[in-house]
Coordinates of C-alpha atoms in Angstrom, one line a residue:
Chain T
M1 CA 191.9 65.2 -83.0
S2 CA 191.1 67.2 -79.9
T3 CA 191.6 66.7 -76.1
E4 CA 189.6 68.6 -74.6
P5 CA 187.1 66.3 -72.7
A6 CA 183.4 66.4 -74.5
I7 CA 181.0 68.0 -73.6
D8 CA 178.0 66.8 -72.9
V9 CA 176.1 67.4 -75.8
L10 CA 172.9 64.9 -76.3
G11 CA 171.1 66.9 -73.0
D12 CA 168.4 64.8 -72.4
I13 CA 168.7 62.6 -75.3
E14 CA 169.2 59.8 -75.5
P15 CA 170.5 58.6 -78.6
Q16 CA 171.1 55.0 -78.6
G17 CA 168.3 53.7 -77.0
R18 CA 166.2 50.0 -77.9
D19 CA 162.7 49.3 -77.8
D20 CA 162.5 46.0 -76.0
Q21 CA 159.2 44.8 -77.2
Y22 CA 160.4 46.5 -81.0
E23 CA 157.9 44.4 -83.5
P24 CA 158.8 44.3 -87.7
T25 CA 157.1 48.6 -88.3
S26 CA 156.3 47.9 -91.7
P27 CA 157.1 44.1 -92.8
W28 CA 155.2 44.7 -96.6
W29 CA 158.1 46.3 -97.0
L30 CA 160.7 43.9 -96.5
S31 CA 163.0 42.0 -98.9
G32 CA 162.1 38.4 -97.6
T33 CA 165.5 38.1 -98.1
P34 CA 168.2 36.2 -94.4
L35 CA 168.7 40.5 -94.2
E36 CA 165.0 41.1 -92.7
S37 CA 166.7 40.4 -89.6
E38 CA 169.9 43.0 -89.4
H39 CA 167.4 45.2 -90.5
H40 CA 165.5 44.8 -87.3
R41 CA 168.0 44.9 -85.8
L42 CA 169.1 48.4 -86.9
M43 CA 165.5 49.5 -86.8
R44 CA 165.4 48.5 -82.7
R45 CA 167.4 51.6 -82.1
R46 CA 164.9 54.5 -81.0
T47 CA 164.4 55.8 -78.2
V48 CA 160.5 55.0 -76.7
H49 CA 158.4 52.1 -77.2
I50 CA 156.1 51.8 -80.1
P51 CA 152.4 51.3 -78.6
W52 CA 150.8 50.2 -82.0
T53 CA 148.0 48.2 -80.7
E54 CA 146.9 51.3 -78.4
T55 CA 145.5 54.3 -80.4
T56 CA 142.3 55.5 -80.6
A57 CA 141.9 55.4 -84.2
E58 CA 138.6 53.9 -84.3
K59 CA 136.8 57.2 -82.4
L60 CA 137.8 58.3 -85.3
T61 CA 134.9 59.5 -88.0
D62 CA 135.9 58.4 -91.9
A63 CA 136.8 61.5 -92.8
E64 CA 139.1 62.1 -89.2
R65 CA 140.9 58.7 -90.7
A66 CA 141.2 60.1 -94.3
R67 CA 142.5 63.1 -94.1
L68 CA 145.1 61.9 -91.1
A69 CA 146.2 58.6 -93.3
A70 CA 147.3 61.6 -96.4
T71 CA 148.7 63.3 -93.6
W72 CA 151.0 60.3 -92.7
M73 CA 151.4 58.8 -96.2
R74 CA 153.2 62.2 -97.0
R75 CA 155.0 62.4 -94.3
S76 CA 156.3 58.9 -95.2
E77 CA 156.7 60.4 -99.1
A78 CA 159.2 62.4 -97.0
E79 CA 160.9 60.8 -94.7
Y80 CA 161.6 58.2 -97.1
L81 CA 163.6 61.2 -99.4
A82 CA 164.6 62.1 -97.0
V83 CA 166.9 58.8 -96.6
S84 CA 168.6 59.5 -99.7
T85 CA 169.3 63.3 -98.5
F86 CA 171.9 62.5 -96.5
S87 CA 173.3 59.6 -98.7
V88 CA 173.9 62.5 -100.8
L89 CA 175.1 64.4 -98.3
A90 CA 177.2 61.9 -97.2
I91 CA 178.9 62.4 -100.2
D92 CA 179.7 66.0 -100.1
L93 CA 181.1 65.4 -96.7
V94 CA 183.7 62.4 -97.9
A95 CA 184.4 64.4 -101.0
A96 CA 186.0 67.3 -97.6
R97 CA 187.2 65.0 -96.1
A98 CA 184.4 65.7 -92.9
P99 CA 186.0 64.4 -89.8
A100 CA 184.9 59.7 -88.6
D101 CA 182.1 61.2 -86.4
V102 CA 180.4 63.6 -89.1
L103 CA 180.5 60.9 -91.4
S104 CA 178.9 58.4 -89.2
L105 CA 176.6 60.6 -88.0
C106 CA 175.6 62.4 -91.2
L107 CA 175.4 58.1 -92.1
R108 CA 173.4 57.1 -89.5
A109 CA 171.1 59.4 -90.0
G110 CA 170.4 57.8 -93.7
I111 CA 168.8 55.0 -91.3
D112 CA 167.1 56.7 -89.1
E113 CA 164.6 57.8 -92.0
I114 CA 164.2 54.6 -92.9
R115 CA 162.8 53.9 -88.8
H116 CA 161.2 56.9 -89.7
A117 CA 159.7 56.4 -93.1
E118 CA 158.7 52.1 -92.4
M119 CA 156.5 54.3 -88.8
C120 CA 154.9 56.9 -90.8
I121 CA 153.4 54.4 -93.7
R122 CA 152.4 51.6 -90.6
M123 CA 150.4 55.1 -89.2
A124 CA 148.9 56.1 -92.3
Q125 CA 148.1 51.5 -92.8
I126 CA 146.8 52.3 -89.6
Y127 CA 144.0 55.2 -90.0
S128 CA 143.3 53.8 -94.0
G129 CA 143.4 49.6 -94.1
K130 CA 146.2 50.1 -96.6
Q131 CA 149.6 48.8 -96.9
N132 CA 151.0 52.0 -99.3
L133 CA 154.4 52.4 -100.0
P134 CA 156.4 55.9 -100.7
P135 CA 156.7 56.4 -105.0
P136 CA 160.6 55.9 -105.7
G137 CA 162.4 58.9 -106.0
M138 CA 165.3 60.7 -104.6
S139 CA 166.2 63.4 -103.3
S140 CA 168.2 66.4 -105.3
L141 CA 170.5 69.2 -102.6
P142 CA 172.0 71.8 -104.7
D143 CA 175.1 71.0 -106.9
D144 CA 178.4 73.3 -107.9
P145 CA 181.5 71.5 -108.9
T146 CA 183.2 74.6 -109.7
R147 CA 183.4 75.5 -105.9
P148 CA 185.8 74.2 -103.0
K149 CA 184.9 70.9 -101.7
L150 CA 184.5 72.4 -98.3
H151 CA 182.3 75.1 -99.0
Q152 CA 180.0 72.3 -101.2
A153 CA 179.4 69.7 -98.3
L154 CA 179.2 73.2 -95.8
A155 CA 176.6 74.2 -97.9
N156 CA 174.9 72.0 -98.1
T157 CA 174.7 70.5 -94.1
M158 CA 173.6 74.0 -93.9
L159 CA 170.5 73.6 -96.5
V160 CA 169.9 69.6 -95.2
S161 CA 171.1 69.6 -91.0
C162 CA 170.6 73.6 -90.1
V163 CA 168.0 73.9 -90.9
S164 CA 165.5 71.6 -92.3
E165 CA 165.9 69.4 -89.5
T166 CA 166.5 72.4 -87.0
Y167 CA 163.2 72.9 -88.2
A168 CA 162.6 70.0 -87.8
T169 CA 162.6 69.4 -83.7
T170 CA 160.6 73.0 -83.5
V171 CA 158.1 72.1 -85.4
L172 CA 157.9 68.3 -83.9
S173 CA 158.3 69.7 -80.1
A174 CA 155.9 72.0 -80.7
T175 CA 152.7 68.7 -82.4
R176 CA 153.7 66.4 -79.4
D177 CA 152.4 68.8 -77.1
L178 CA 149.1 68.5 -78.4
T179 CA 149.4 64.7 -79.7
T180 CA 147.8 62.5 -76.5
D181 CA 147.1 59.3 -78.9
P182 CA 149.5 57.1 -77.2
T183 CA 150.5 56.1 -80.3
A184 CA 151.0 59.1 -82.6
Q185 CA 152.3 60.3 -79.7
A186 CA 154.9 58.0 -79.5
V187 CA 156.0 57.7 -83.4
L188 CA 156.5 61.4 -82.7
T189 CA 158.5 61.7 -80.2
S190 CA 160.8 59.3 -80.9
I191 CA 161.5 60.8 -84.5
Y192 CA 161.9 64.1 -83.0
S193 CA 165.0 62.7 -80.8
D194 CA 166.3 61.2 -83.7
E195 CA 165.7 64.8 -85.3
V196 CA 167.9 66.9 -82.9
M197 CA 170.5 64.0 -83.5
H198 CA 170.3 65.1 -87.4
A199 CA 170.3 68.9 -86.6
R200 CA 173.1 68.7 -83.9
L201 CA 175.3 67.6 -86.4
G202 CA 174.8 70.5 -88.7
W203 CA 175.6 73.2 -86.7
S204 CA 179.0 71.0 -85.5
Y205 CA 179.7 70.7 -89.2
M206 CA 179.5 73.9 -89.5
R207 CA 181.1 75.2 -86.4
H208 CA 184.4 72.7 -87.6
A209 CA 184.9 73.5 -90.7
I210 CA 184.6 77.8 -90.3
E211 CA 187.3 76.9 -87.6
I212 CA 189.4 75.7 -90.4
G213 CA 188.2 76.8 -93.4
G214 CA 187.7 80.7 -92.2
Q215 CA 186.1 83.5 -93.8
G216 CA 185.4 81.6 -96.9
V217 CA 183.2 79.5 -95.3
I218 CA 181.9 82.1 -93.9
D219 CA 180.8 83.0 -97.0
A220 CA 179.2 80.4 -98.1
A221 CA 177.2 79.5 -95.9
A222 CA 175.9 82.5 -96.1
A223 CA 175.1 82.7 -100.0
M224 CA 173.2 78.7 -99.0
L225 CA 171.3 80.8 -96.3
P226 CA 168.2 82.3 -98.4
R227 CA 167.8 79.2 -100.1
A228 CA 167.4 76.8 -97.2
L229 CA 164.9 78.9 -94.9
R230 CA 163.3 79.0 -99.0
G231 CA 163.7 74.9 -99.1
V232 CA 162.0 74.6 -95.7
A233 CA 159.1 77.5 -96.8
N234 CA 158.0 75.5 -99.8
V235 CA 156.6 72.6 -97.1
V236 CA 155.0 75.4 -95.0
E237 CA 153.3 76.6 -97.4
A238 CA 152.2 73.2 -99.8
E239 CA 149.1 72.7 -100.6
R240 CA 148.0 70.3 -97.8
P241 CA 145.0 67.4 -98.2
V242 CA 141.6 67.6 -98.5
G243 CA 139.5 67.2 -94.9
E244 CA 139.2 68.8 -91.7
V245 CA 141.7 69.2 -89.1
T246 CA 139.6 69.0 -86.8
T247 CA 140.0 68.7 -82.4
A248 CA 140.6 64.6 -82.8
V249 CA 143.0 65.1 -85.9
R250 CA 144.9 67.2 -84.5
T251 CA 144.8 65.0 -81.2
H252 CA 146.7 62.8 -83.6
G253 CA 149.6 64.5 -84.6
L254 CA 148.8 67.5 -86.7
M255 CA 148.4 71.7 -86.8
T256 CA 147.0 73.7 -89.4
P257 CA 149.2 75.4 -91.7
A258 CA 148.3 78.9 -89.7
E259 CA 150.1 77.4 -87.3
E260 CA 152.8 75.8 -88.7
R261 CA 153.8 79.6 -90.6
V262 CA 153.6 80.8 -87.2
I263 CA 156.3 78.6 -85.7
F264 CA 158.6 78.6 -88.8
S265 CA 159.0 82.5 -88.3
T266 CA 159.1 81.8 -84.6
C267 CA 162.0 79.4 -85.6
V268 CA 163.7 81.4 -87.6
R269 CA 163.8 84.4 -85.3
E270 CA 165.0 83.1 -82.0
V271 CA 167.3 80.0 -83.4
L272 CA 168.0 80.0 -86.8
V273 CA 169.5 84.2 -87.3
P274 CA 170.4 83.6 -83.1
G275 CA 172.4 80.9 -84.3
F276 CA 173.9 82.4 -87.4
E277 CA 174.8 85.4 -86.5
A278 CA 176.6 83.8 -83.0
L279 CA 178.4 81.9 -85.4
G280 CA 179.6 85.8 -87.6
I281 CA 177.7 84.3 -90.6
P282 CA 175.3 87.5 -92.1
V283 CA 171.8 86.7 -92.0
G284 CA 170.5 88.8 -94.9
S285 CA 167.0 89.8 -95.0
A286 CA 165.7 86.2 -93.1
L287 CA 163.9 88.6 -90.4
D288 CA 162.5 90.9 -92.6
D289 CA 161.3 86.9 -95.1
Y290 CA 159.8 85.7 -92.7
G291 CA 158.6 87.9 -90.2
D292 CA 155.3 88.4 -88.7
T293 CA 153.7 89.4 -92.2
W294 CA 154.9 86.2 -93.8
A295 CA 153.9 84.0 -90.6
H296 CA 150.0 85.6 -91.2
A297 CA 149.6 85.5 -94.9
A298 CA 148.0 82.1 -94.8
Chain I
M1 CA 157.9 81.6 -70.4
T2 CA 154.8 81.2 -73.0
K3 CA 154.7 77.3 -74.2
R4 CA 156.1 78.2 -77.7
A5 CA 158.7 80.4 -76.3
G6 CA 159.9 77.1 -74.0
V7 CA 159.9 75.0 -77.0
S8 CA 162.4 77.5 -79.1
N9 CA 164.5 77.8 -76.1
T10 CA 165.0 74.0 -75.6
I11 CA 166.1 73.8 -79.8
W12 CA 168.8 76.4 -78.6
R13 CA 169.8 75.3 -76.3
T14 CA 170.4 71.2 -77.0
V15 CA 170.0 71.7 -81.0
V16 CA 172.0 75.3 -82.1
F17 CA 173.9 76.0 -78.2
A18 CA 174.9 72.4 -77.9
G19 CA 176.1 71.7 -81.2
A20 CA 178.2 74.7 -82.1
M21 CA 180.0 74.7 -79.0
L22 CA 178.5 78.4 -78.9
A23 CA 180.0 77.9 -75.4
T24 CA 183.6 77.9 -76.0
P25 CA 185.0 80.5 -78.6
L26 CA 184.9 80.4 -82.0
V27 CA 189.2 79.7 -83.3
T28 CA 189.2 81.0 -87.8
A29 CA 191.9 79.2 -88.6
C30 CA 193.6 82.4 -88.7
G31 CA 193.2 82.2 -85.0
G32 CA 196.2 83.7 -82.8
S33 CA 199.5 82.2 -80.9
D34 CA 198.8 80.1 -78.0
K35 CA 202.9 80.8 -77.0
K36 CA 202.4 81.2 -72.7
P37 CA 204.0 84.4 -71.1
A38 CA 207.5 83.2 -69.6
T39 CA 208.0 84.0 -66.2
M40 CA 211.1 86.0 -64.5
P41 CA 213.2 84.0 -61.6
E42 CA 212.4 85.1 -58.0
A43 CA 215.8 86.6 -56.9
P44 CA 218.6 85.2 -54.1
P45 CA 218.2 86.0 -51.0
A46 CA 220.4 88.4 -49.2
A47 CA 224.6 87.1 -48.1
D48 CA 224.1 87.9 -43.9
P49 CA 228.1 88.6 -43.3
A50 CA 229.6 86.5 -39.7
A51 CA 231.0 88.4 -37.0
D52 CA 233.8 86.3 -35.3
K53 CA 235.8 82.9 -36.4
A54 CA 233.2 80.1 -35.4
A55 CA 230.3 82.9 -36.6
A56 CA 232.9 82.3 -40.3
D57 CA 233.0 78.4 -39.9
Q58 CA 229.6 78.1 -39.5
A59 CA 228.9 80.4 -42.0
A60 CA 231.5 78.4 -44.4
A61 CA 229.4 75.2 -43.8
D62 CA 226.4 77.0 -44.0
Q63 CA 227.6 78.0 -47.9
A64 CA 229.4 74.9 -48.3
A65 CA 226.3 73.5 -48.1
A66 CA 224.9 76.1 -50.1
D67 CA 227.3 75.4 -52.5
Q68 CA 226.3 71.9 -52.7
A69 CA 222.3 72.5 -52.9
A70 CA 222.9 75.6 -55.4
A71 CA 224.6 72.9 -57.7
D72 CA 222.1 70.5 -56.7
Q73 CA 219.8 73.1 -57.7
K74 CA 222.1 73.7 -60.5
A75 CA 221.8 70.6 -61.6
A76 CA 218.3 69.7 -61.4
A77 CA 217.1 72.7 -63.5
D78 CA 220.1 72.2 -66.3
Q79 CA 218.1 68.6 -66.7
K80 CA 214.9 70.6 -66.9
A81 CA 215.7 72.5 -69.1
A82 CA 216.5 70.1 -71.0
D83 CA 213.5 67.7 -70.7
D84 CA 212.2 71.0 -71.7
K85 CA 213.9 71.3 -74.4
A86 CA 213.1 67.5 -75.5
A87 CA 209.5 67.7 -75.1
A88 CA 209.4 71.3 -76.1
D89 CA 211.0 70.5 -80.0
L90 CA 208.9 67.1 -80.0
L91 CA 205.9 69.6 -79.3
A92 CA 206.9 71.7 -81.9
A93 CA 207.5 69.4 -84.6
K94 CA 203.8 66.7 -84.1
E95 CA 202.6 71.4 -84.7
A96 CA 204.3 71.5 -87.3
E97 CA 202.8 67.6 -88.4
E98 CA 199.3 69.0 -88.1
K99 CA 200.1 71.8 -89.9
A100 CA 201.5 70.4 -92.1
L101 CA 198.7 67.5 -92.5
A102 CA 195.8 70.7 -92.0
D103 CA 197.5 72.9 -95.3
A104 CA 197.6 69.5 -97.1
A105 CA 193.5 68.5 -96.5
A106 CA 192.5 72.6 -96.7
A107 CA 194.4 72.3 -100.6
E108 CA 192.9 69.1 -100.8
A109 CA 189.5 71.4 -100.7
A110 CA 190.1 74.0 -102.5
K111 CA 189.5 71.9 -105.5
P112 CA 186.3 70.8 -107.4
R113 CA 183.9 67.9 -106.1
P114 CA 183.6 65.0 -107.7
R115 CA 179.8 64.4 -107.6
A116 CA 177.8 64.0 -110.5
N117 CA 176.2 67.7 -111.6
T118 CA 172.7 67.7 -111.4
K119 CA 170.8 70.7 -111.8
S120 CA 169.1 71.1 -108.6
K121 CA 165.4 71.8 -108.5
S122 CA 163.3 74.6 -105.9
T123 CA 161.8 71.8 -103.4
G124 CA 161.5 71.5 -100.8
R125 CA 162.2 69.0 -98.3
G126 CA 161.6 68.8 -94.0
F127 CA 158.7 66.6 -92.0
I128 CA 155.5 68.1 -93.4
L129 CA 153.3 68.9 -90.7
S130 CA 150.1 68.2 -91.5

């Protein structure tokens, strides 16, 4: 309802980019129906062209390709689950009568995650030579029907968007910096630019929710914060596929678990905690929980 | 600035600061008044008495002109006051309508939500790095 001029929240990101050289990313995952052409129209909306044929995978050893295939397949599974994450989040936002722009961006995020899953599937295929699909499944988000819908929507937005997606932008940005393979670099860039919007969605909605809901919203956010941080930490601490992360593997978009711990710890300290504190949300023991001791525990 | 600090700074600026609009102060539901302070009208200039008839005539003519100007000014001021009151009434009605809508939305949001009650499990979320 604001009549104030919109501030430039898009920065240097062009979220409506269009890949004019688009080609079907993972055609073995499509339905074989006329829906495919409309799907391609949706998938074409990405910030960079992906030069699939410029991959340097053939220069890797068999072990290195297997290591990369396993990680990109795991990524495809996570991105596939994220489709349902944003779908469930959209239900919570609709229940709380979130503003239209929040709803549209949330639902668009689900479509973005389909694009990401397709790209990760194709990356896995580049390294493995196999056309595999992620297993079926869906994400579960915390659900407490007894609490106000605004608090439920805000808490899950914080979990999904403010924490998980903001961390994703941090780790993707860092990973891109060491990736020299042109195909992997473009895929990571494409995903990164979408994740920036997915993360902003959360911070904007949190601001909005606090302004209309006051202290109750702040309390709900504070209660969710430890769980949200633990959710990301679970990913960081998870076991990794077998295989060494060699120098060559790193140039295709992988870091070591030890490096990732440091990135998450830094993100908590320099991005997440300052952001929540700026909005008046108590952060409890977040800095201690994910401080230097945790960062160097691997 | 180290590369890692540069990443944090970029994400802070482009995601958190921009998304949460931290450049503008937070105004919660129980925020302050937007009433503007009243402005005081300027005092009228003091009259200069006439010394002779010509001066008195001139003064009378000036007075008549001044009276006419004052009357015109008063009429304009009255019209402006009426316009301002109408605009204020309109604004007040709009604010009352918006408040009623906001109150209704807040009451609706305070009710339990309808999503199925599924037990959540401790699970990981986010981009898989390696």
